[in-house]
Amino acid sequence: MSKRRDLTAAGKLEILQSYDRLPSMSKRRAAGKLNISHSTLANIIRERSTIELAALENENLNRKRKRSGKDKNVERALKEWFLEARENDFQINGRILMKKAEEIAVSMGVRDFKATDGWFCRWKKRENISLKNIGKQGDGIQEGANSWLRTTWLELLTYYSPEDVYIADEIILHFNSLPERPARNDEEAEEKTNDEQLTVLCCASMLGEKKKLLVVGKSELSHTDGDRTLPVDYAASDDGTLTSDIFNERLHHWDKRLSREILLLTDDCPSHKLTDTFRYIKIVFLPPSTTSLVQPCDHGIIRVIKAHYQRELGKIFLAVTDQGIKTGISPRTDSADGSIGLLDALHKVHNAWCNVSDQTISKCFRVNSSEPHDGTIVENSTEPAKEPFVKMEIHCDPSVTEEVTSSMIEHGESNTGIDSNVGSPSPPTSQEMLDALQVLRNGILHRTRDHEQLEVFEE
């Protein structure tokens, strides 16, 4: 007895198309020519309208069984809303769809409906929905990206080995703002946003080799700061953005140190305008309007940098919050007291870049293949940001560093095993311990020329 074989909707559609091409004959004879049973063919023909409708509505035809989600009426209404939004060229992301699903559930009187991440992923898979480049222009952009990948990209790979192929992209960082105190008005919001801006140019090879970061800010480094060895290259511009002069200077600096030809992929934008030629570096600009599909940095690298960066700052924020809860006094009273310094920002960006693994970078490059690209993010980071240029609000407090944990605070307060009544010094308070650690950290930050000493201290 032959083993039962479940057919996907795509398989059934293919059988229907093959059946239609056959000359007029009985279903039993046609089933024999198609190498399926008579009952299977009869069932497929009976379901013809459902199968063809699913294909027209772009449903996932690779599913063997069509299962509904937690509420089929909500899911059906959500898909209709999504298709209408796409037809009208609205740009919709996952969070908007999840929020809309919950609104639909409420309007339908569906109780206990929760649009979780897991449900949303399953719903997208069931309905064969991609959120990349939706709208009337999406298909053209997708085809343009696929065409570039199948032609230009494959041709470049015949001339350059993976270790000689690099990608460059930028991240915009904003800092000096407090998370717990939102802006009171638009003017304050703009002031907080423009207070400090850093542009970070990251560059890496297909094999994961990371080049030293180039960071561009508004402020010139002080004489003492400029004399020390920084973990990144730093330059200044009027608005804190990368200029073509700085970009070309960076390329010349790199070109002088090369002894082999390399390929550099980057976005075609004004800040990347070339003013000279280079001996060893060949620059290829990614096709316009498709960088979000073919730019490896947009497929996880920027996202992971942001995740590592915010994880470090999150440790500081949690320590500060814990201290405020214990003392009943918020350690942040003014924006100046809650801001991160430029040197701190440079070191933390460097640490975040170092924590991006070679494997992550290589995986992001694998998206650039000759296969049709669907904009899949390959990195498993839980960070929600997916924008090609991620803007990050950087929040921290100089009164505490990430190496301070709640266990250290509790140990300082308990003072177990020490009799304070026999002339020994009084135990320091939690705040005094935090202040002392920060003094040590600032001393290392401002006096040493070796940034590795600061990394050892923070570990």
Coordinates of C-alpha atoms in Angstrom, one line a residue:
M1 CA 0.0 0.0 0.0
S2 CA 1.5 3.3 -1.1
K3 CA 2.2 5.9 1.6
R4 CA -0.3 8.8 1.7
R5 CA 1.0 12.0 0.3
D6 CA -0.4 15.3 1.5
L7 CA -0.5 17.9 -1.3
T8 CA 0.0 21.6 -0.8
A9 CA -2.2 24.2 -2.4
A10 CA 0.6 24.9 -4.9
G11 CA 0.7 21.2 -5.7
K12 CA -3.0 21.0 -6.2
L13 CA -2.9 24.1 -8.5
E14 CA -0.2 22.5 -10.6
I15 CA -2.3 19.3 -10.9
L16 CA -5.3 21.4 -12.1
Q17 CA -3.1 23.1 -14.7
S18 CA -1.7 19.8 -15.9
Y19 CA -5.3 18.4 -16.0
D20 CA -6.5 21.3 -18.1
R21 CA -3.7 20.6 -20.6
L22 CA -4.7 17.0 -21.2
P23 CA -7.0 16.1 -24.1
S24 CA -10.6 15.1 -23.3
M25 CA -10.7 11.9 -21.4
S26 CA -12.2 10.3 -18.3
K27 CA -11.1 11.4 -14.8
R28 CA -9.9 7.9 -14.0
R29 CA -7.7 7.8 -17.1
A30 CA -6.5 11.4 -16.4
A31 CA -5.6 10.4 -12.8
G32 CA -3.4 7.6 -14.2
K33 CA -1.5 10.0 -16.5
L34 CA -1.0 12.4 -13.6
N35 CA 0.1 9.6 -11.3
I36 CA -2.5 10.3 -8.6
S37 CA -5.6 8.4 -7.5
H38 CA -9.0 8.9 -9.0
S39 CA -10.4 10.1 -5.7
T40 CA -7.6 12.6 -5.2
L41 CA -8.2 14.1 -8.7
A42 CA -11.9 14.2 -8.0
N43 CA -11.4 16.1 -4.7
I44 CA -9.0 18.6 -6.3
I45 CA -11.4 19.3 -9.1
R46 CA -14.2 19.7 -6.6
E47 CA -12.1 22.3 -4.7
R48 CA -11.0 24.1 -7.9
S49 CA -12.6 27.4 -7.0
T50 CA -11.1 27.5 -3.5
I51 CA -7.6 26.7 -4.8
E52 CA -7.7 29.2 -7.6
L53 CA -9.1 31.9 -5.3
A54 CA -6.3 31.3 -2.8
A55 CA -3.8 31.8 -5.6
L56 CA -5.4 35.0 -6.7
E57 CA -5.5 36.4 -3.2
N58 CA -1.7 35.6 -2.8
E59 CA -2.2 33.1 0.1
N60 CA 0.6 30.8 1.1
L61 CA 0.2 27.9 -1.4
N62 CA 2.9 25.8 0.3
R63 CA 0.6 24.9 3.3
K64 CA -0.7 21.3 3.2
R65 CA -3.6 22.1 5.5
K66 CA -5.5 25.3 5.7
R67 CA -5.9 26.1 9.4
S68 CA -7.5 29.2 10.8
G69 CA -6.0 31.3 13.6
K70 CA -7.4 32.1 17.0
D71 CA -10.3 34.0 15.3
K72 CA -10.8 33.6 11.6
N73 CA -13.3 36.5 11.4
V74 CA -10.7 38.9 12.9
E75 CA -8.0 37.6 10.6
R76 CA -10.1 37.8 7.5
A77 CA -11.1 41.4 8.3
L78 CA -7.5 42.3 9.1
K79 CA -6.4 41.0 5.7
E80 CA -9.1 42.9 3.9
W81 CA -8.0 46.1 5.7
F82 CA -4.3 45.4 4.9
L83 CA -5.0 44.8 1.2
E84 CA -7.1 48.0 1.0
A85 CA -4.2 50.0 2.7
R86 CA -1.7 48.5 0.2
E87 CA -3.9 49.4 -2.7
N88 CA -4.0 53.0 -1.6
D89 CA -0.2 53.0 -1.2
F90 CA -0.1 53.4 2.6
Q91 CA 3.0 52.2 4.3
I92 CA 2.0 49.7 7.0
N93 CA 4.3 48.0 9.6
G94 CA 3.8 45.1 11.9
R95 CA 3.0 47.2 15.0
I96 CA 0.2 49.0 13.1
L97 CA -1.3 45.7 11.9
M98 CA -1.2 44.2 15.4
K99 CA -2.9 47.3 16.8
K100 CA -5.5 47.2 14.1
A101 CA -6.2 43.5 14.8
E102 CA -7.0 44.3 18.4
E103 CA -9.3 47.2 17.3
I104 CA -11.1 44.8 14.9
A105 CA -11.5 42.2 17.7
V106 CA -13.0 44.9 20.0
S107 CA -15.4 46.1 17.3
M108 CA -16.5 42.5 16.7
G109 CA -17.0 41.8 20.4
V110 CA -14.3 39.2 20.5
R111 CA -13.0 38.8 24.0
D112 CA -9.5 37.8 25.2
F113 CA -8.0 38.5 21.8
K114 CA -4.3 39.5 22.0
A115 CA -2.2 40.2 19.0
T116 CA 1.1 38.6 20.1
D117 CA 4.3 38.4 18.1
G118 CA 3.8 34.7 17.6
W119 CA 0.2 35.1 16.4
F120 CA 1.3 37.8 14.0
C121 CA 4.1 35.8 12.5
R122 CA 1.8 32.8 11.9
W123 CA -0.9 35.1 10.4
K124 CA 1.7 36.5 7.9
K125 CA 2.8 33.1 7.0
R126 CA -0.8 31.8 6.5
E127 CA -1.7 34.8 4.4
N128 CA 1.7 35.0 2.5
I129 CA 2.1 38.6 3.5
S130 CA 5.4 40.5 3.3
L131 CA 5.7 44.0 4.8
K132 CA 8.6 45.0 2.7
N133 CA 7.9 47.7 0.1
I134 CA 4.1 47.4 0.1
G135 CA 2.2 49.7 -2.2
K136 CA 1.8 50.2 -5.9
Q137 CA 5.6 50.7 -6.4
G138 CA 6.6 47.7 -4.3
D139 CA 6.6 45.2 -7.1
G140 CA 8.8 47.4 -9.3
I141 CA 11.3 48.0 -6.4
Q142 CA 11.4 44.3 -5.6
E143 CA 12.1 43.4 -9.2
G144 CA 14.8 46.0 -9.5
A145 CA 16.5 44.6 -6.4
N146 CA 16.3 41.0 -7.7
S147 CA 17.6 42.1 -11.1
W148 CA 20.6 43.8 -9.5
L149 CA 21.3 40.7 -7.4
R150 CA 21.1 38.4 -10.4
T151 CA 23.3 40.5 -12.7
T152 CA 25.6 43.1 -11.2
W153 CA 26.1 41.4 -7.8
L154 CA 26.9 38.0 -9.3
E155 CA 29.3 39.6 -11.8
L156 CA 31.1 41.5 -9.0
L157 CA 31.6 38.2 -7.1
T158 CA 33.4 36.7 -10.0
Y159 CA 36.1 39.4 -9.7
Y160 CA 36.4 39.8 -5.9
S161 CA 36.7 37.1 -3.2
P162 CA 34.5 37.4 0.0
E163 CA 37.4 38.8 2.1
D164 CA 37.8 41.7 -0.4
V165 CA 34.1 42.7 -0.5
Y166 CA 33.1 45.4 2.1
I167 CA 29.9 47.3 2.9
A168 CA 29.6 50.7 4.5
D169 CA 26.5 52.3 6.0
E170 CA 25.7 55.0 8.6
I171 CA 23.8 55.2 11.9
I172 CA 22.4 58.4 13.3
L173 CA 22.7 58.7 17.1
H174 CA 20.9 61.4 19.2
F175 CA 21.6 61.7 22.9
N176 CA 21.3 64.1 26.0
S177 CA 17.7 63.5 26.7
L178 CA 15.8 61.9 29.6
P179 CA 13.5 59.0 29.1
E180 CA 11.3 59.8 32.1
R181 CA 10.7 63.4 31.2
P182 CA 9.0 63.8 27.7
A183 CA 9.3 67.1 25.8
R184 CA 6.8 69.7 26.9
N185 CA 6.4 71.1 23.4
D186 CA 7.7 70.9 19.9
E187 CA 10.5 73.5 20.5
E188 CA 11.9 71.5 23.4
A189 CA 11.6 68.2 21.4
E190 CA 13.6 69.8 18.6
E191 CA 16.2 71.2 21.0
K192 CA 16.6 67.8 22.6
T193 CA 16.9 66.1 19.2
N194 CA 19.5 68.6 17.9
D195 CA 21.4 69.0 21.2
E196 CA 23.9 66.4 20.2
Q197 CA 24.1 64.2 17.1
L198 CA 26.6 61.6 16.0
T199 CA 26.9 59.9 12.7
V200 CA 28.5 56.5 12.8
L201 CA 30.0 55.0 9.7
C202 CA 30.4 51.3 10.0
C203 CA 32.2 49.1 7.5
A204 CA 32.8 45.3 7.4
S205 CA 33.7 42.6 4.9
M206 CA 31.6 39.6 3.8
L207 CA 33.7 37.4 6.2
G208 CA 32.9 39.7 9.2
E209 CA 36.1 41.7 9.4
K210 CA 35.1 45.0 11.1
K211 CA 36.9 48.2 10.3
K212 CA 37.4 50.9 12.9
L213 CA 34.3 53.1 13.2
L214 CA 34.3 56.6 11.9
V215 CA 32.2 58.9 14.1
V216 CA 31.2 62.4 13.1
G217 CA 29.9 64.9 15.7
K218 CA 29.1 68.6 16.0
S219 CA 31.8 69.3 18.7
E220 CA 35.5 69.4 18.2
L221 CA 37.4 67.3 20.7
S222 CA 39.2 69.3 23.4
H223 CA 43.0 69.4 23.3
T224 CA 43.3 66.8 26.1
D225 CA 40.6 64.6 24.5
G226 CA 42.3 64.8 21.1
D227 CA 45.6 63.8 22.5
R228 CA 44.4 60.5 23.9
T229 CA 44.0 57.3 21.8
L230 CA 40.3 56.9 21.0
P231 CA 38.8 53.5 20.1
V232 CA 37.2 55.2 17.0
D233 CA 38.2 57.7 14.4
Y234 CA 36.5 61.1 15.1
A235 CA 35.7 64.1 12.9
A236 CA 33.5 67.1 13.3
S237 CA 31.0 68.9 11.0
D238 CA 28.5 71.7 11.5
D239 CA 25.5 69.5 11.9
G240 CA 27.1 66.3 13.0
T241 CA 26.5 64.5 9.7
L242 CA 29.0 62.8 7.4
T243 CA 30.2 65.1 4.6
S244 CA 31.7 64.1 1.3
D245 CA 35.0 65.6 2.3
I246 CA 35.2 63.5 5.5
F247 CA 34.1 60.4 3.5
N248 CA 36.7 60.9 0.8
E249 CA 39.4 61.6 3.4
R250 CA 38.5 58.4 5.2
L251 CA 38.8 56.4 1.9
H252 CA 42.2 58.0 1.1
H253 CA 43.4 57.1 4.6
W254 CA 42.3 53.5 4.0
D255 CA 43.6 53.3 0.4
K256 CA 47.1 54.2 1.5
R257 CA 47.2 51.2 3.8
L258 CA 46.0 48.7 1.3
S259 CA 48.1 46.4 -0.8
R260 CA 45.3 44.6 -2.6
E261 CA 42.2 45.6 -4.6
I262 CA 38.9 45.6 -2.7
L263 CA 35.3 46.3 -3.5
L264 CA 33.2 48.8 -1.3
L265 CA 29.4 48.8 -1.6
T266 CA 27.6 51.8 -0.2
D267 CA 24.5 53.9 -0.7
D268 CA 24.4 56.5 -3.5
C269 CA 23.8 59.7 -1.5
P270 CA 25.3 63.2 -1.3
S271 CA 27.6 62.4 1.6
H272 CA 29.2 59.6 -0.4
K273 CA 30.0 61.8 -3.5
L274 CA 33.4 60.9 -4.7
T275 CA 35.9 63.7 -5.4
D276 CA 38.9 61.6 -6.4
T277 CA 39.9 58.1 -7.5
F278 CA 41.6 55.5 -5.5
R279 CA 44.3 53.0 -6.3
Y280 CA 43.0 49.9 -4.5
I281 CA 39.3 50.7 -3.6
K282 CA 36.6 50.3 -6.1
I283 CA 33.3 51.9 -5.0
V284 CA 30.0 50.5 -6.3
F285 CA 26.9 52.4 -5.4
L286 CA 23.8 50.3 -4.6
P287 CA 20.8 50.9 -6.9
P288 CA 18.6 53.7 -5.9
S289 CA 15.3 52.9 -4.1
T290 CA 16.4 49.4 -3.4
T291 CA 19.0 49.8 -0.7
S292 CA 16.6 48.5 2.0
L293 CA 16.5 45.2 0.0
V294 CA 20.1 44.8 -1.0
Q295 CA 22.0 46.7 1.7
P296 CA 23.4 44.0 4.2
C297 CA 23.5 46.6 7.0
D298 CA 19.8 46.9 6.8
H299 CA 19.3 43.1 7.2
G300 CA 20.5 42.9 10.8
I301 CA 23.9 44.7 11.3
I302 CA 22.5 48.1 12.3
R303 CA 19.8 46.4 14.3
V304 CA 22.3 44.4 16.3
I305 CA 24.6 47.4 16.9
K306 CA 21.5 49.2 18.3
A307 CA 20.6 46.2 20.5
H308 CA 24.1 46.0 22.0
Y309 CA 24.3 49.8 22.5
Q310 CA 21.0 50.0 24.3
R311 CA 21.7 46.9 26.4
E312 CA 24.8 48.7 27.9
L313 CA 22.8 51.9 28.5
G314 CA 19.9 49.8 29.9
K315 CA 22.2 48.4 32.6
I316 CA 23.0 52.0 33.7
F317 CA 19.4 53.1 33.6
L318 CA 18.3 50.1 35.7
A319 CA 21.0 50.7 38.3
V320 CA 20.0 54.3 38.5
T321 CA 16.3 53.4 38.8
D322 CA 17.0 50.8 41.5
Q323 CA 19.0 53.4 43.5
G324 CA 16.2 55.9 43.2
I325 CA 13.7 53.3 44.4
K326 CA 15.8 52.5 47.4
T327 CA 16.5 56.1 48.5
G328 CA 13.2 57.5 47.4
I329 CA 15.1 60.2 45.6
S330 CA 15.4 60.4 41.8
P331 CA 19.1 60.7 40.9
R332 CA 18.0 62.7 37.8
T333 CA 16.9 66.2 38.5
D334 CA 18.0 68.0 35.3
S335 CA 18.9 67.1 31.7
A336 CA 22.5 68.2 32.3
D337 CA 22.7 65.6 35.2
G338 CA 21.3 62.9 33.0
S339 CA 23.3 63.3 29.9
I340 CA 26.1 61.1 28.5
G341 CA 29.4 62.7 27.6
L342 CA 30.9 62.6 24.1
L343 CA 33.8 60.4 25.2
D344 CA 31.4 58.0 26.9
A345 CA 29.4 57.8 23.7
L346 CA 32.4 57.1 21.6
H347 CA 33.5 54.2 23.9
K348 CA 30.0 52.7 24.1
V349 CA 29.6 52.8 20.3
H350 CA 32.9 51.1 20.0
N351 CA 31.9 48.4 22.5
A352 CA 28.6 47.8 20.6
W353 CA 30.5 47.4 17.3
C354 CA 32.9 45.0 18.9
N355 CA 30.0 42.9 20.2
V356 CA 28.6 42.4 16.7
S357 CA 29.7 38.9 15.7
D358 CA 31.4 37.9 12.5
Q359 CA 28.6 35.4 12.0
T360 CA 26.0 38.1 12.1
I361 CA 27.7 40.1 9.4
S362 CA 28.2 37.1 7.2
K363 CA 24.6 36.1 7.5
C364 CA 23.5 39.6 6.5
F365 CA 25.7 39.3 3.4
R366 CA 24.1 36.0 2.5
V367 CA 20.8 37.8 1.8
N368 CA 22.6 39.2 -1.3
S369 CA 22.2 36.2 -3.4
S370 CA 20.9 35.3 -6.9
E371 CA 17.7 34.1 -5.3
P372 CA 14.6 36.4 -5.3
H373 CA 14.9 38.5 -2.2
D374 CA 11.9 39.0 0.2
G375 CA 13.5 41.4 2.7
T376 CA 13.9 38.8 5.4
I377 CA 15.8 39.9 8.5
V378 CA 18.3 37.2 9.4
E379 CA 19.3 38.4 12.8
N380 CA 17.5 37.0 15.8
S381 CA 17.8 40.2 17.8
T382 CA 14.6 41.2 19.6
E383 CA 15.0 44.8 18.8
P384 CA 12.1 46.1 16.8
A385 CA 13.9 48.7 14.7
K386 CA 14.2 47.8 11.0
E387 CA 14.9 51.1 9.5
P388 CA 17.9 51.5 7.2
F389 CA 19.1 54.5 9.2
V390 CA 18.2 54.0 12.9
K391 CA 17.8 57.0 15.1
M392 CA 18.5 56.2 18.7
E393 CA 17.7 58.3 21.8
I394 CA 20.7 57.7 24.1
H395 CA 19.8 57.9 27.8
C396 CA 22.1 57.4 30.8
D397 CA 23.3 59.0 34.0
P398 CA 26.9 59.9 34.9
S399 CA 26.4 59.0 38.5
V400 CA 26.5 55.2 37.9
T401 CA 28.0 52.7 35.5
E402 CA 26.9 49.4 34.3
E403 CA 29.3 47.4 36.5
V404 CA 27.3 48.5 39.6
T405 CA 24.7 45.8 40.4
S406 CA 21.9 45.6 42.9
S407 CA 23.9 43.0 44.8
M408 CA 26.7 45.4 45.3
I409 CA 24.3 48.0 46.6
E410 CA 22.7 45.6 49.0
H411 CA 26.1 44.5 50.3
G412 CA 27.2 48.0 51.0
E413 CA 24.0 48.7 53.0
S414 CA 23.9 45.4 55.0
N415 CA 27.5 45.7 56.5
T416 CA 27.2 42.1 57.9
G417 CA 30.0 40.9 60.1
I418 CA 31.4 44.4 60.9
D419 CA 30.9 46.1 64.3
S420 CA 30.6 49.9 63.6
N421 CA 30.8 50.7 67.3
V422 CA 34.5 49.8 67.8
G423 CA 36.0 52.8 66.1
S424 CA 36.0 51.5 62.5
P425 CA 34.9 53.9 59.8
S426 CA 31.2 54.1 59.0
P427 CA 30.2 52.0 56.0
P428 CA 29.7 54.0 52.9
T429 CA 26.1 54.5 51.7
S430 CA 25.0 53.2 48.3
Q431 CA 25.2 56.6 46.8
E432 CA 28.7 57.1 48.0
M433 CA 29.7 53.8 46.5
L434 CA 28.2 54.8 43.2
D435 CA 29.9 58.1 43.3
A436 CA 33.3 56.5 44.0
L437 CA 33.0 54.1 41.1
Q438 CA 32.1 57.0 38.8
V439 CA 35.1 59.0 40.0
L440 CA 37.4 56.0 39.1
R441 CA 35.7 55.6 35.8
N442 CA 36.0 59.3 34.9
G443 CA 39.7 59.3 36.0
I444 CA 40.5 56.4 33.6
L445 CA 38.4 58.0 30.8
H446 CA 40.2 61.4 31.0
R447 CA 43.7 60.4 32.0
T448 CA 44.6 57.3 30.1
R449 CA 45.7 57.1 26.4
D450 CA 44.8 53.5 26.2
H451 CA 41.1 52.8 25.7
E452 CA 41.6 49.1 26.5
Q453 CA 42.2 50.0 30.2
L454 CA 38.7 51.5 30.3
E455 CA 37.3 48.3 28.8
V456 CA 39.1 46.2 31.4
F457 CA 37.6 48.4 34.2
E458 CA 34.1 48.1 32.8
E459 CA 34.3 44.3 32.6

